[in-house]
Amino acid sequence: MTHPSFSKLGLSQPILRALETERYAAPTPIQARAIPLLLGGRDVLGIAQTGTGKTAAFALPLMQRLSETRERAGPTRARALILAPTRELAIQITESFAVYGRNLKLRLATIIGGVAQGPQRKAMAAGVDVLVATPGRLLDLVKQGHVRLDKVAYLVLDEADRMLDMGFIPDVRRVIAALPKRRQSLLFSATMPADVERLAREVLADPVRIEVSPKAVAVDRIHQRVMRVNAGDKRAALTRILADPALARVLVFTRTKHRANRVAKHLDQAGISADALHGNKSQNARQQALQRFRIGKSRVLVATDIAARGIDIDDVTHVINFELPSEPESYVHRIGRTARAGAHGHAVSFCDETETDYLRRIERLLGHRLDVSGASGSLRHPPPSKRAVGQEIKRRGRSRRRRPAAA
Ligand code: AMP
């Protein structure tokens, strides 16, 4: 599929230069659709997960609109507010703004919990163009009078479904109540449960709905495989498949924080460098774990769904579901962490006797069965079963977008 290039979308030279530096050749589907609409002032409801390029889809047009007028927000105020569910995602969004806005003179600030308030208050004192925040800490600073929201002309709610899961919707509503009624608003969510639909109706005015289906985005480029493993054998199976050096940068998912710790410890003891990433760790410990993984100091990052949500790590070669997620959508989020922005990736899921139901729900969401093998199979050249080949042929008949199996 060819897309109009970024310049045809109406982006300005300083932004195009930044994209060139980043070597972005063509817009992703969500960028191609959202950017012209947002430059034209429309509200947008984006149904898209991480890995689709959604951050640039909203950051690029917002920055352009902000830089078109030389207005200043005034002390303690922001012109654009981005709300994100997790601290990691908030930091990452700010970093994206800094990268895409390298040739613009926009002022950015991040307000997140778990770190000292002082620097955040200071960053807001003179006012900023873009404020990226998690809802709880933002409300604290608003209550204390260190942040004022009466000049916000652009609002982005990112990963609204995750905000819902984390119980942040009441806080989000409080923040929105403090915003001017006249503003451009955007809401992004990977899934649209009823509560998010309701929130979208409250927040957005006559929005354009843009849907990038997970299947079309990432799943097609990921070689997915399920291994039947007994619960008690999972750790040994993990160590065994990690003996293959092709698994160079591996994200392992567990359902609980406790299990993430246990698995990381087990790998470390087996001589495989691993860190755990979850919500019980301090902000600093989480940043350190992420950084070690990014620069290749640890080969494996063991994470829970919430902790891994939205973090951007390039070149993840394999995602391993040590435990299947209880929500099928999480499976798509998890495996979407490999095969980002055009690359191909691999996902291996351990499924024990108690997880068959989870597996069926995932297959229902994907619309096809997954290739299942025993724990002894090799990861490199998985032999396709007869059934898998038959299903693949049927699948290709159904959708020409699908790629042939990697085997
Ligand atoms: P996101 O969905 O916003 O988390 O972005 C996923 C990843 O894709 C990030 O690493 C971006 O830097 C990258 N990315 C976003 N847009 C493009 C593009 N048009 N071309 C290449 N990479 C991109």
Tab-separated table of C-alpha atoms and ligand atoms in Angstrom:
chain	number	residue	atom	x	y	z
A	1	MET	CA	0.000	0.000	0.000
A	2	THR	CA	1.431	3.397	-0.873
A	3	HIS	CA	0.698	6.442	1.220
A	4	PRO	CA	0.965	10.061	0.310
A	5	SER	CA	4.246	11.334	1.677
A	6	PHE	CA	4.355	13.447	4.792
A	7	SER	CA	4.677	16.705	2.846
A	8	LYS	CA	1.410	16.041	1.032
A	9	LEU	CA	-0.325	15.875	4.400
A	10	GLY	CA	0.336	19.587	4.870
A	11	LEU	CA	3.153	19.426	7.433
A	12	SER	CA	5.564	22.346	7.664
A	13	GLN	CA	9.259	22.326	6.751
A	14	PRO	CA	10.694	22.231	10.307
A	15	ILE	CA	8.588	19.167	11.069
A	16	LEU	CA	9.402	17.487	7.755
A	17	ARG	CA	13.099	18.025	8.452
A	18	ALA	CA	12.748	16.336	11.846
A	19	LEU	CA	11.012	13.362	10.208
A	20	GLU	CA	13.809	13.138	7.697
A	21	THR	CA	16.326	13.048	10.535
A	22	GLU	CA	14.262	10.230	12.067
A	23	ARG	CA	14.232	8.491	8.679
A	24	TYR	CA	10.467	8.186	8.545
A	25	ALA	CA	9.874	7.579	4.851
A	26	ALA	CA	6.101	7.417	4.749
A	27	PRO	CA	3.246	8.008	7.160
A	28	THR	CA	1.641	5.010	8.822
A	29	PRO	CA	-2.086	4.523	8.045
A	30	ILE	CA	-3.240	6.337	11.174
A	31	GLN	CA	-0.881	9.232	10.446
A	32	ALA	CA	-2.073	9.495	6.845
A	33	ARG	CA	-5.683	9.775	8.012
A	34	ALA	CA	-5.364	11.752	11.241
A	35	ILE	CA	-2.826	14.438	10.335
A	36	PRO	CA	-4.890	16.329	7.698
A	37	LEU	CA	-8.006	16.142	9.896
A	38	LEU	CA	-6.168	17.467	12.930
A	39	LEU	CA	-4.487	20.231	10.956
A	40	GLY	CA	-8.011	21.158	9.839
A	41	GLY	CA	-9.141	21.491	13.446
A	42	ARG	CA	-11.333	18.380	13.724
A	43	ASP	CA	-11.787	16.290	16.864
A	44	VAL	CA	-10.635	12.707	16.353
A	45	LEU	CA	-11.441	9.394	17.987
A	46	GLY	CA	-8.519	7.075	17.176
A	47	ILE	CA	-8.935	3.380	17.775
A	48	ALA	CA	-5.359	2.251	17.603
A	49	GLN	CA	-2.824	0.501	19.737
A	50	THR	CA	0.797	1.275	20.458
A	51	GLY	CA	3.043	0.496	17.512
A	52	THR	CA	0.757	2.076	14.909
A	53	GLY	CA	2.549	5.429	15.019
A	54	LYS	CA	-0.296	7.076	16.920
A	55	THR	CA	1.982	9.364	18.927
A	56	ALA	CA	3.274	11.094	15.809
A	57	ALA	CA	-0.281	11.087	14.429
A	58	PHE	CA	-1.297	13.535	17.138
A	59	ALA	CA	2.044	15.145	18.031
A	60	LEU	CA	2.930	16.361	14.530
A	61	PRO	CA	-0.274	18.300	13.774
A	62	LEU	CA	-0.532	19.626	17.334
A	63	MET	CA	3.002	20.983	17.222
A	64	GLN	CA	2.341	22.550	13.871
A	65	ARG	CA	-0.815	24.273	15.119
A	66	LEU	CA	0.953	25.445	18.270
A	67	SER	CA	3.857	26.891	16.322
A	68	GLU	CA	1.587	28.700	13.863
A	69	THR	CA	0.663	31.227	16.519
A	70	ARG	CA	3.337	32.736	18.682
A	71	GLU	CA	0.978	33.028	21.633
A	72	ARG	CA	2.222	32.188	25.076
A	73	ALA	CA	0.204	30.312	27.629
A	74	GLY	CA	1.187	32.529	30.538
A	75	PRO	CA	2.582	31.506	33.946
A	76	THR	CA	1.582	28.007	35.213
A	77	ARG	CA	-0.464	27.419	32.077
A	78	ALA	CA	-0.250	25.033	29.102
A	79	ARG	CA	-1.653	25.376	25.582
A	80	ALA	CA	-1.876	21.631	24.937
A	81	LEU	CA	-2.506	18.872	27.472
A	82	ILE	CA	-1.757	15.211	26.829
A	83	LEU	CA	-3.065	12.794	29.455
A	84	ALA	CA	-1.480	9.344	29.631
A	85	PRO	CA	-2.200	6.429	31.992
A	86	THR	CA	1.357	5.569	33.007
A	87	ARG	CA	4.471	7.497	33.890
A	88	GLU	CA	6.531	5.629	31.326
A	89	LEU	CA	4.118	6.485	28.563
A	90	ALA	CA	4.037	10.142	29.646
A	91	ILE	CA	7.839	10.349	29.551
A	92	GLN	CA	7.895	8.672	26.191
A	93	ILE	CA	5.325	11.031	24.709
A	94	THR	CA	7.336	14.037	25.912
A	95	GLU	CA	10.436	12.515	24.325
A	96	SER	CA	8.546	12.086	21.051
A	97	PHE	CA	7.472	15.743	21.137
A	98	ALA	CA	11.088	16.738	21.733
A	99	VAL	CA	12.281	14.639	18.792
A	100	TYR	CA	9.593	15.718	16.316
A	101	GLY	CA	9.782	19.305	17.532
A	102	ARG	CA	13.581	19.580	17.454
A	103	ASN	CA	13.365	22.418	14.883
A	104	LEU	CA	10.559	24.265	16.674
A	105	LYS	CA	10.815	26.316	19.808
A	106	LEU	CA	8.035	24.750	21.809
A	107	ARG	CA	8.229	24.445	25.553
A	108	LEU	CA	7.450	21.004	27.013
A	109	ALA	CA	6.843	19.718	30.535
A	110	THR	CA	5.994	16.355	32.074
A	111	ILE	CA	4.013	15.921	35.268
A	112	ILE	CA	4.001	12.396	36.696
A	113	GLY	CA	3.654	10.819	40.116
A	114	GLY	CA	6.381	8.957	41.972
A	115	VAL	CA	9.017	11.671	41.603
A	116	ALA	CA	9.594	14.994	43.379
A	117	GLN	CA	7.108	17.808	42.697
A	118	GLY	CA	9.621	20.652	42.864
A	119	PRO	CA	11.110	20.360	39.364
A	120	GLN	CA	7.614	19.932	37.885
A	121	ARG	CA	6.353	23.090	39.576
A	122	LYS	CA	9.420	24.912	38.323
A	123	ALA	CA	8.928	23.626	34.778
A	124	MET	CA	5.373	25.000	34.824
A	125	ALA	CA	6.156	28.351	36.453
A	126	ALA	CA	6.654	30.290	33.228
A	127	GLY	CA	4.028	28.298	31.290
A	128	VAL	CA	4.547	25.723	28.541
A	129	ASP	CA	3.207	24.876	25.105
A	130	VAL	CA	2.796	21.151	25.708
A	131	LEU	CA	2.140	19.500	29.045
A	132	VAL	CA	2.185	15.698	29.202
A	133	ALA	CA	0.766	14.357	32.454
A	134	THR	CA	-0.684	11.454	34.349
A	135	PRO	CA	-4.021	12.462	35.869
A	136	GLY	CA	-3.373	12.032	39.624
A	137	ARG	CA	-0.310	14.215	40.004
A	138	LEU	CA	-1.721	16.758	37.583
A	139	LEU	CA	-4.797	17.173	39.799
A	140	ASP	CA	-2.555	17.584	42.869
A	141	LEU	CA	-0.670	20.424	41.221
A	142	VAL	CA	-3.882	22.002	39.950
A	143	LYS	CA	-5.349	21.946	43.463
A	144	GLN	CA	-2.224	23.563	44.848
A	145	GLY	CA	-2.407	26.288	42.203
A	146	HIS	CA	0.871	25.344	40.508
A	147	VAL	CA	-0.877	24.439	37.255
A	148	ARG	CA	-3.818	26.211	35.614
A	149	LEU	CA	-5.810	24.571	32.856
A	150	ASP	CA	-7.850	27.540	31.620
A	151	LYS	CA	-5.710	28.121	28.522
A	152	VAL	CA	-5.678	24.550	27.200
A	153	ALA	CA	-6.728	24.704	23.554
A	154	TYR	CA	-5.766	21.110	22.655
A	155	LEU	CA	-6.493	17.970	24.661
A	156	VAL	CA	-5.274	14.442	23.960
A	157	LEU	CA	-6.433	11.450	26.010
A	158	ASP	CA	-4.060	8.638	25.191
A	159	GLU	CA	-4.779	4.967	25.918
A	160	ALA	CA	-8.200	5.742	27.351
A	161	ASP	CA	-9.035	2.062	27.836
A	162	ARG	CA	-5.976	1.656	30.021
A	163	MET	CA	-7.014	4.723	32.037
A	164	LEU	CA	-10.307	2.951	32.583
A	165	ASP	CA	-8.582	-0.290	33.670
A	166	MET	CA	-6.431	1.638	36.104
A	167	GLY	CA	-9.411	3.463	37.624
A	168	PHE	CA	-8.373	6.905	36.375
A	169	ILE	CA	-11.581	7.907	34.624
A	170	PRO	CA	-12.951	9.941	37.579
A	171	ASP	CA	-9.660	11.872	37.725
A	172	VAL	CA	-9.755	12.361	33.962
A	173	ARG	CA	-13.294	13.777	34.246
A	174	ARG	CA	-12.114	16.186	36.961
A	175	VAL	CA	-9.307	17.404	34.724
A	176	ILE	CA	-11.664	17.849	31.784
A	177	ALA	CA	-14.092	19.840	33.926
A	178	ALA	CA	-11.309	22.390	34.467
A	179	LEU	CA	-10.647	22.868	30.726
A	180	PRO	CA	-12.124	25.539	28.475
A	181	LYS	CA	-15.133	24.296	26.486
A	182	ARG	CA	-13.677	25.629	23.244
A	183	ARG	CA	-10.808	23.358	22.367
A	184	GLN	CA	-9.743	20.645	19.936
A	185	SER	CA	-9.893	17.201	21.532
A	186	LEU	CA	-8.540	13.787	20.634
A	187	LEU	CA	-9.056	10.432	22.271
A	188	PHE	CA	-7.030	7.322	21.521
A	189	SER	CA	-7.869	3.853	22.736
A	190	ALA	CA	-6.904	0.368	21.602
A	191	THR	CA	-10.334	-0.992	22.492
A	192	MET	CA	-13.679	0.712	22.968
A	193	PRO	CA	-15.479	-0.603	26.051
A	194	ALA	CA	-18.806	1.122	26.832
A	195	ASP	CA	-17.264	3.432	29.456
A	196	VAL	CA	-14.692	4.703	26.978
A	197	GLU	CA	-17.436	5.257	24.359
A	198	ARG	CA	-19.291	7.331	26.954
A	199	LEU	CA	-16.190	9.325	27.805
A	200	ALA	CA	-15.538	9.925	24.105
A	201	ARG	CA	-19.063	11.277	23.663
A	202	GLU	CA	-18.538	13.673	26.573
A	203	VAL	CA	-15.112	14.873	25.520
A	204	LEU	CA	-15.203	15.056	21.721
A	205	ALA	CA	-17.269	17.360	19.519
A	206	ASP	CA	-18.444	15.832	16.243
A	207	PRO	CA	-15.351	13.594	16.037
A	208	VAL	CA	-14.056	11.689	13.041
A	209	ARG	CA	-13.569	8.053	13.982
A	210	ILE	CA	-10.373	6.464	12.711
A	211	GLU	CA	-9.907	2.787	13.301
A	212	VAL	CA	-6.655	0.960	12.695
A	213	SER	CA	-7.400	-2.650	13.361
A	214	PRO	CA	-4.706	-4.510	15.280
A	215	LYS	CA	-4.857	-7.317	12.759
A	216	ALA	CA	-3.911	-5.014	9.918
A	217	VAL	CA	-1.199	-3.315	11.954
A	218	ALA	CA	0.994	-5.805	13.599
A	219	VAL	CA	-0.381	-9.278	13.836
A	220	ASP	CA	0.209	-10.070	10.195
A	221	ARG	CA	3.903	-9.424	10.555
A	222	ILE	CA	4.351	-11.541	13.650
A	223	HIS	CA	5.051	-15.227	13.597
A	224	GLN	CA	2.886	-16.511	16.416
A	225	ARG	CA	3.187	-19.813	18.139
A	226	VAL	CA	1.661	-21.462	21.195
A	227	MET	CA	3.484	-24.068	23.259
A	228	ARG	CA	1.606	-26.420	25.537
A	229	VAL	CA	3.639	-26.350	28.742
A	230	ASN	CA	2.642	-27.467	32.250
A	231	ALA	CA	2.666	-24.623	34.739
A	232	GLY	CA	5.497	-26.202	36.700
A	233	ASP	CA	7.651	-26.625	33.577
A	234	LYS	CA	7.368	-23.090	32.269
A	235	ARG	CA	10.569	-21.754	33.789
A	236	ALA	CA	12.626	-24.620	32.419
A	237	ALA	CA	10.984	-24.204	29.004
A	238	LEU	CA	11.820	-20.494	29.052
A	239	THR	CA	15.482	-21.096	29.861
A	240	ARG	CA	15.629	-23.731	27.177
A	241	ILE	CA	14.276	-21.554	24.390
A	242	LEU	CA	16.488	-18.676	25.507
A	243	ALA	CA	19.506	-20.879	24.768
A	244	ASP	CA	18.967	-19.825	21.143
A	245	PRO	CA	20.940	-16.589	20.561
A	246	ALA	CA	18.417	-15.561	17.882
A	247	LEU	CA	16.296	-14.469	20.824
A	248	ALA	CA	18.398	-11.364	21.223
A	249	ARG	CA	16.023	-8.889	22.844
A	250	VAL	CA	13.133	-10.561	24.545
A	251	LEU	CA	10.069	-9.250	26.338
A	252	VAL	CA	8.503	-11.806	28.650
A	253	PHE	CA	4.994	-11.171	29.949
A	254	THR	CA	3.465	-12.412	33.174
A	255	ARG	CA	0.070	-11.691	34.672
A	256	THR	CA	1.334	-10.677	38.109
A	257	LYS	CA	4.116	-8.531	39.556
A	258	HIS	CA	5.145	-11.342	41.850
A	259	ARG	CA	5.583	-13.755	38.945
A	260	ALA	CA	7.537	-11.128	36.975
A	261	ASN	CA	10.005	-10.901	39.863
A	262	ARG	CA	10.272	-14.666	40.205
A	263	VAL	CA	10.875	-15.224	36.507
A	264	ALA	CA	13.503	-12.451	36.284
A	265	LYS	CA	15.294	-13.904	39.301
A	266	HIS	CA	15.202	-17.400	37.849
A	267	LEU	CA	16.701	-16.179	34.573
A	268	ASP	CA	19.414	-14.245	36.361
A	269	GLN	CA	20.322	-17.355	38.323
A	270	ALA	CA	20.460	-19.281	35.051
A	271	GLY	CA	23.006	-16.762	33.748
A	272	ILE	CA	20.578	-14.886	31.468
A	273	SER	CA	20.588	-11.144	32.126
A	274	ALA	CA	17.042	-10.111	32.988
A	275	ASP	CA	15.153	-7.328	34.741
A	276	ALA	CA	11.577	-7.108	35.954
A	277	LEU	CA	9.332	-4.157	35.140
A	278	HIS	CA	6.170	-3.654	37.142
A	279	GLY	CA	4.184	-1.176	39.152
A	280	ASN	CA	5.634	-2.090	42.559
A	281	LYS	CA	9.011	-0.736	41.564
A	282	SER	CA	9.955	2.877	42.131
A	283	GLN	CA	9.937	5.186	39.162
A	284	ASN	CA	13.742	5.197	39.191
A	285	ALA	CA	14.017	1.421	39.297
A	286	ARG	CA	11.608	1.155	36.382
A	287	GLN	CA	13.523	3.688	34.318
A	288	GLN	CA	16.756	1.864	35.078
A	289	ALA	CA	15.310	-1.500	34.069
A	290	LEU	CA	14.037	0.011	30.826
A	291	GLN	CA	17.324	1.700	30.096
A	292	ARG	CA	19.334	-1.483	30.703
A	293	PHE	CA	17.075	-3.316	28.285
A	294	ARG	CA	17.215	-0.532	25.689
A	295	ILE	CA	20.992	-0.435	25.606
A	296	GLY	CA	21.270	-4.231	25.629
A	297	LYS	CA	22.676	-4.623	29.143
A	298	SER	CA	19.857	-7.007	29.907
A	299	ARG	CA	18.655	-9.392	27.261
A	300	VAL	CA	15.279	-10.099	28.804
A	301	LEU	CA	12.704	-7.763	30.313
A	302	VAL	CA	9.989	-9.489	32.309
A	303	ALA	CA	6.948	-7.251	32.510
A	304	THR	CA	3.332	-7.101	33.527
A	305	ASP	CA	0.761	-5.754	31.075
A	306	ILE	CA	0.291	-2.407	32.747
A	307	ALA	CA	4.003	-1.715	33.197
A	308	ALA	CA	4.788	-2.568	29.581
A	309	ARG	CA	1.860	-0.712	28.155
A	310	GLY	CA	2.892	2.043	25.807
A	311	ILE	CA	6.621	1.828	26.406
A	312	ASP	CA	8.537	2.119	23.210
A	313	ILE	CA	11.461	-0.233	22.759
A	314	ASP	CA	12.880	-0.850	19.325
A	315	ASP	CA	14.111	-4.157	17.980
A	316	VAL	CA	12.353	-6.549	20.326
A	317	THR	CA	13.052	-9.828	18.530
A	318	HIS	CA	10.678	-12.013	20.540
A	319	VAL	CA	7.731	-11.624	22.840
A	320	ILE	CA	7.169	-14.565	25.148
A	321	ASN	CA	3.890	-14.897	26.987
A	322	PHE	CA	4.978	-16.795	30.057
A	323	GLU	CA	1.340	-16.643	31.044
A	324	LEU	CA	-1.526	-15.877	28.690
A	325	PRO	CA	-3.387	-12.682	29.493
A	326	SER	CA	-6.913	-12.908	30.844
A	327	GLU	CA	-8.101	-10.207	28.427
A	328	PRO	CA	-7.641	-11.233	24.791
A	329	GLU	CA	-6.912	-7.631	23.744
A	330	SER	CA	-3.822	-7.695	25.949
A	331	TYR	CA	-2.444	-10.487	23.796
A	332	VAL	CA	-2.504	-8.192	20.783
A	333	HIS	CA	-0.894	-5.376	22.778
A	334	ARG	CA	1.796	-7.693	24.045
A	335	ILE	CA	2.800	-9.225	20.754
A	336	GLY	CA	2.606	-5.789	19.111
A	337	ARG	CA	5.800	-4.965	21.019
A	338	THR	CA	7.729	-6.971	18.464
A	339	ALA	CA	7.416	-6.194	14.739
A	340	ARG	CA	7.166	-2.453	15.301
A	341	ALA	CA	7.060	0.010	12.412
A	342	GLY	CA	7.642	-2.421	9.581
A	343	ALA	CA	9.908	-5.064	11.127
A	344	HIS	CA	8.970	-8.733	11.505
A	345	GLY	CA	8.738	-10.356	14.902
A	346	HIS	CA	8.068	-13.530	16.808
A	347	ALA	CA	5.674	-14.319	19.607
A	348	VAL	CA	5.696	-17.490	21.662
A	349	SER	CA	2.959	-18.177	24.173
A	350	PHE	CA	3.097	-20.762	26.915
A	351	CYS	CA	-0.298	-22.242	27.585
A	352	ASP	CA	-0.812	-24.519	30.573
A	353	GLU	CA	-3.813	-26.674	31.392
A	354	THR	CA	-5.603	-23.813	33.159
A	355	GLU	CA	-5.171	-21.352	30.286
A	356	THR	CA	-7.007	-23.097	27.438
A	357	ASP	CA	-9.978	-20.821	27.872
A	358	TYR	CA	-7.771	-17.721	27.553
A	359	LEU	CA	-6.291	-19.204	24.381
A	360	ARG	CA	-9.731	-19.763	22.850
A	361	ARG	CA	-10.726	-16.168	23.569
A	362	ILE	CA	-7.550	-14.875	21.939
A	363	GLU	CA	-8.174	-17.021	18.865
A	364	ARG	CA	-11.718	-15.709	18.693
A	365	LEU	CA	-10.450	-12.123	18.734
A	366	LEU	CA	-7.839	-12.857	16.066
A	367	GLY	CA	-10.392	-14.692	13.965
A	368	HIS	CA	-8.244	-17.787	13.496
A	369	ARG	CA	-6.598	-20.616	15.387
A	370	LEU	CA	-2.979	-20.341	16.488
A	371	ASP	CA	-0.315	-22.891	15.719
A	372	VAL	CA	0.036	-25.064	18.841
A	373	SER	CA	2.939	-27.405	19.564
A	374	GLY	CA	4.441	-29.236	22.500
A	375	ALA	CA	7.211	-27.757	24.635
A	376	SER	CA	9.954	-29.537	22.710
A	377	GLY	CA	9.619	-27.738	19.350
A	378	SER	CA	12.394	-25.544	17.989
A	379	LEU	CA	11.704	-21.847	17.616
A	380	ARG	CA	13.782	-21.256	14.557
A	381	HIS	CA	12.058	-23.371	11.966
A	382	PRO	CA	8.724	-24.307	13.403
A	383	PRO	CA	7.279	-27.078	11.259
A	384	PRO	CA	3.774	-26.074	10.250
A	385	SER	CA	1.187	-28.636	11.198
A	386	LYS	CA	-1.167	-29.903	8.518
A	387	ARG	CA	-3.978	-28.096	10.250
A	388	ALA	CA	-1.994	-24.848	10.326
A	389	VAL	CA	-1.234	-25.089	6.631
A	390	GLY	CA	-4.900	-25.711	5.861
A	391	GLN	CA	-5.909	-22.781	8.033
A	392	GLU	CA	-3.312	-20.560	6.433
A	393	ILE	CA	-4.649	-21.326	2.972
A	394	LYS	CA	-8.178	-20.542	4.137
A	395	ARG	CA	-6.979	-17.397	5.844
A	396	ARG	CA	-5.186	-16.164	2.749
A	397	GLY	CA	-8.327	-16.788	0.777
A	398	ARG	CA	-10.219	-14.615	3.261
A	399	SER	CA	-7.761	-11.739	3.342
A	400	ARG	CA	-5.186	-10.897	0.726
A	401	ARG	CA	-3.389	-8.668	3.180
A	402	ARG	CA	-2.196	-11.634	5.196
A	403	ARG	CA	1.302	-12.885	4.648
A	404	PRO	CA	2.264	-16.528	4.227
A	405	ALA	CA	3.476	-18.335	7.354
A	406	ALA	CA	7.155	-17.816	8.104
A	407	ALA	CA	7.890	-21.547	7.965
B	1	AMP	P1	3.686	4.585	18.561
B	1	AMP	O1	2.565	3.779	17.989
B	1	AMP	O2	3.391	6.035	18.538
B	1	AMP	O3	4.118	4.072	19.896
B	1	AMP	O4	4.952	4.421	17.566
B	1	AMP	C1	5.587	3.194	17.348
B	1	AMP	C2	6.988	3.312	16.789
B	1	AMP	O5	6.950	3.599	15.404
B	1	AMP	C3	7.869	4.385	17.394
B	1	AMP	O6	9.128	3.787	17.628
B	1	AMP	C4	7.975	5.452	16.348
B	1	AMP	O7	9.219	6.103	16.431
B	1	AMP	C5	7.846	4.660	15.083
B	1	AMP	N1	7.197	5.410	13.983
B	1	AMP	C6	6.111	6.191	14.078
B	1	AMP	N2	5.758	6.659	12.867
B	1	AMP	C7	6.644	6.158	11.965
B	1	AMP	C8	6.800	6.275	10.541
B	1	AMP	N3	5.965	7.004	9.803
B	1	AMP	N4	7.829	5.617	9.980
B	1	AMP	C9	8.671	4.868	10.732
B	1	AMP	N5	8.576	4.714	12.071
B	1	AMP	C10	7.575	5.342	12.692
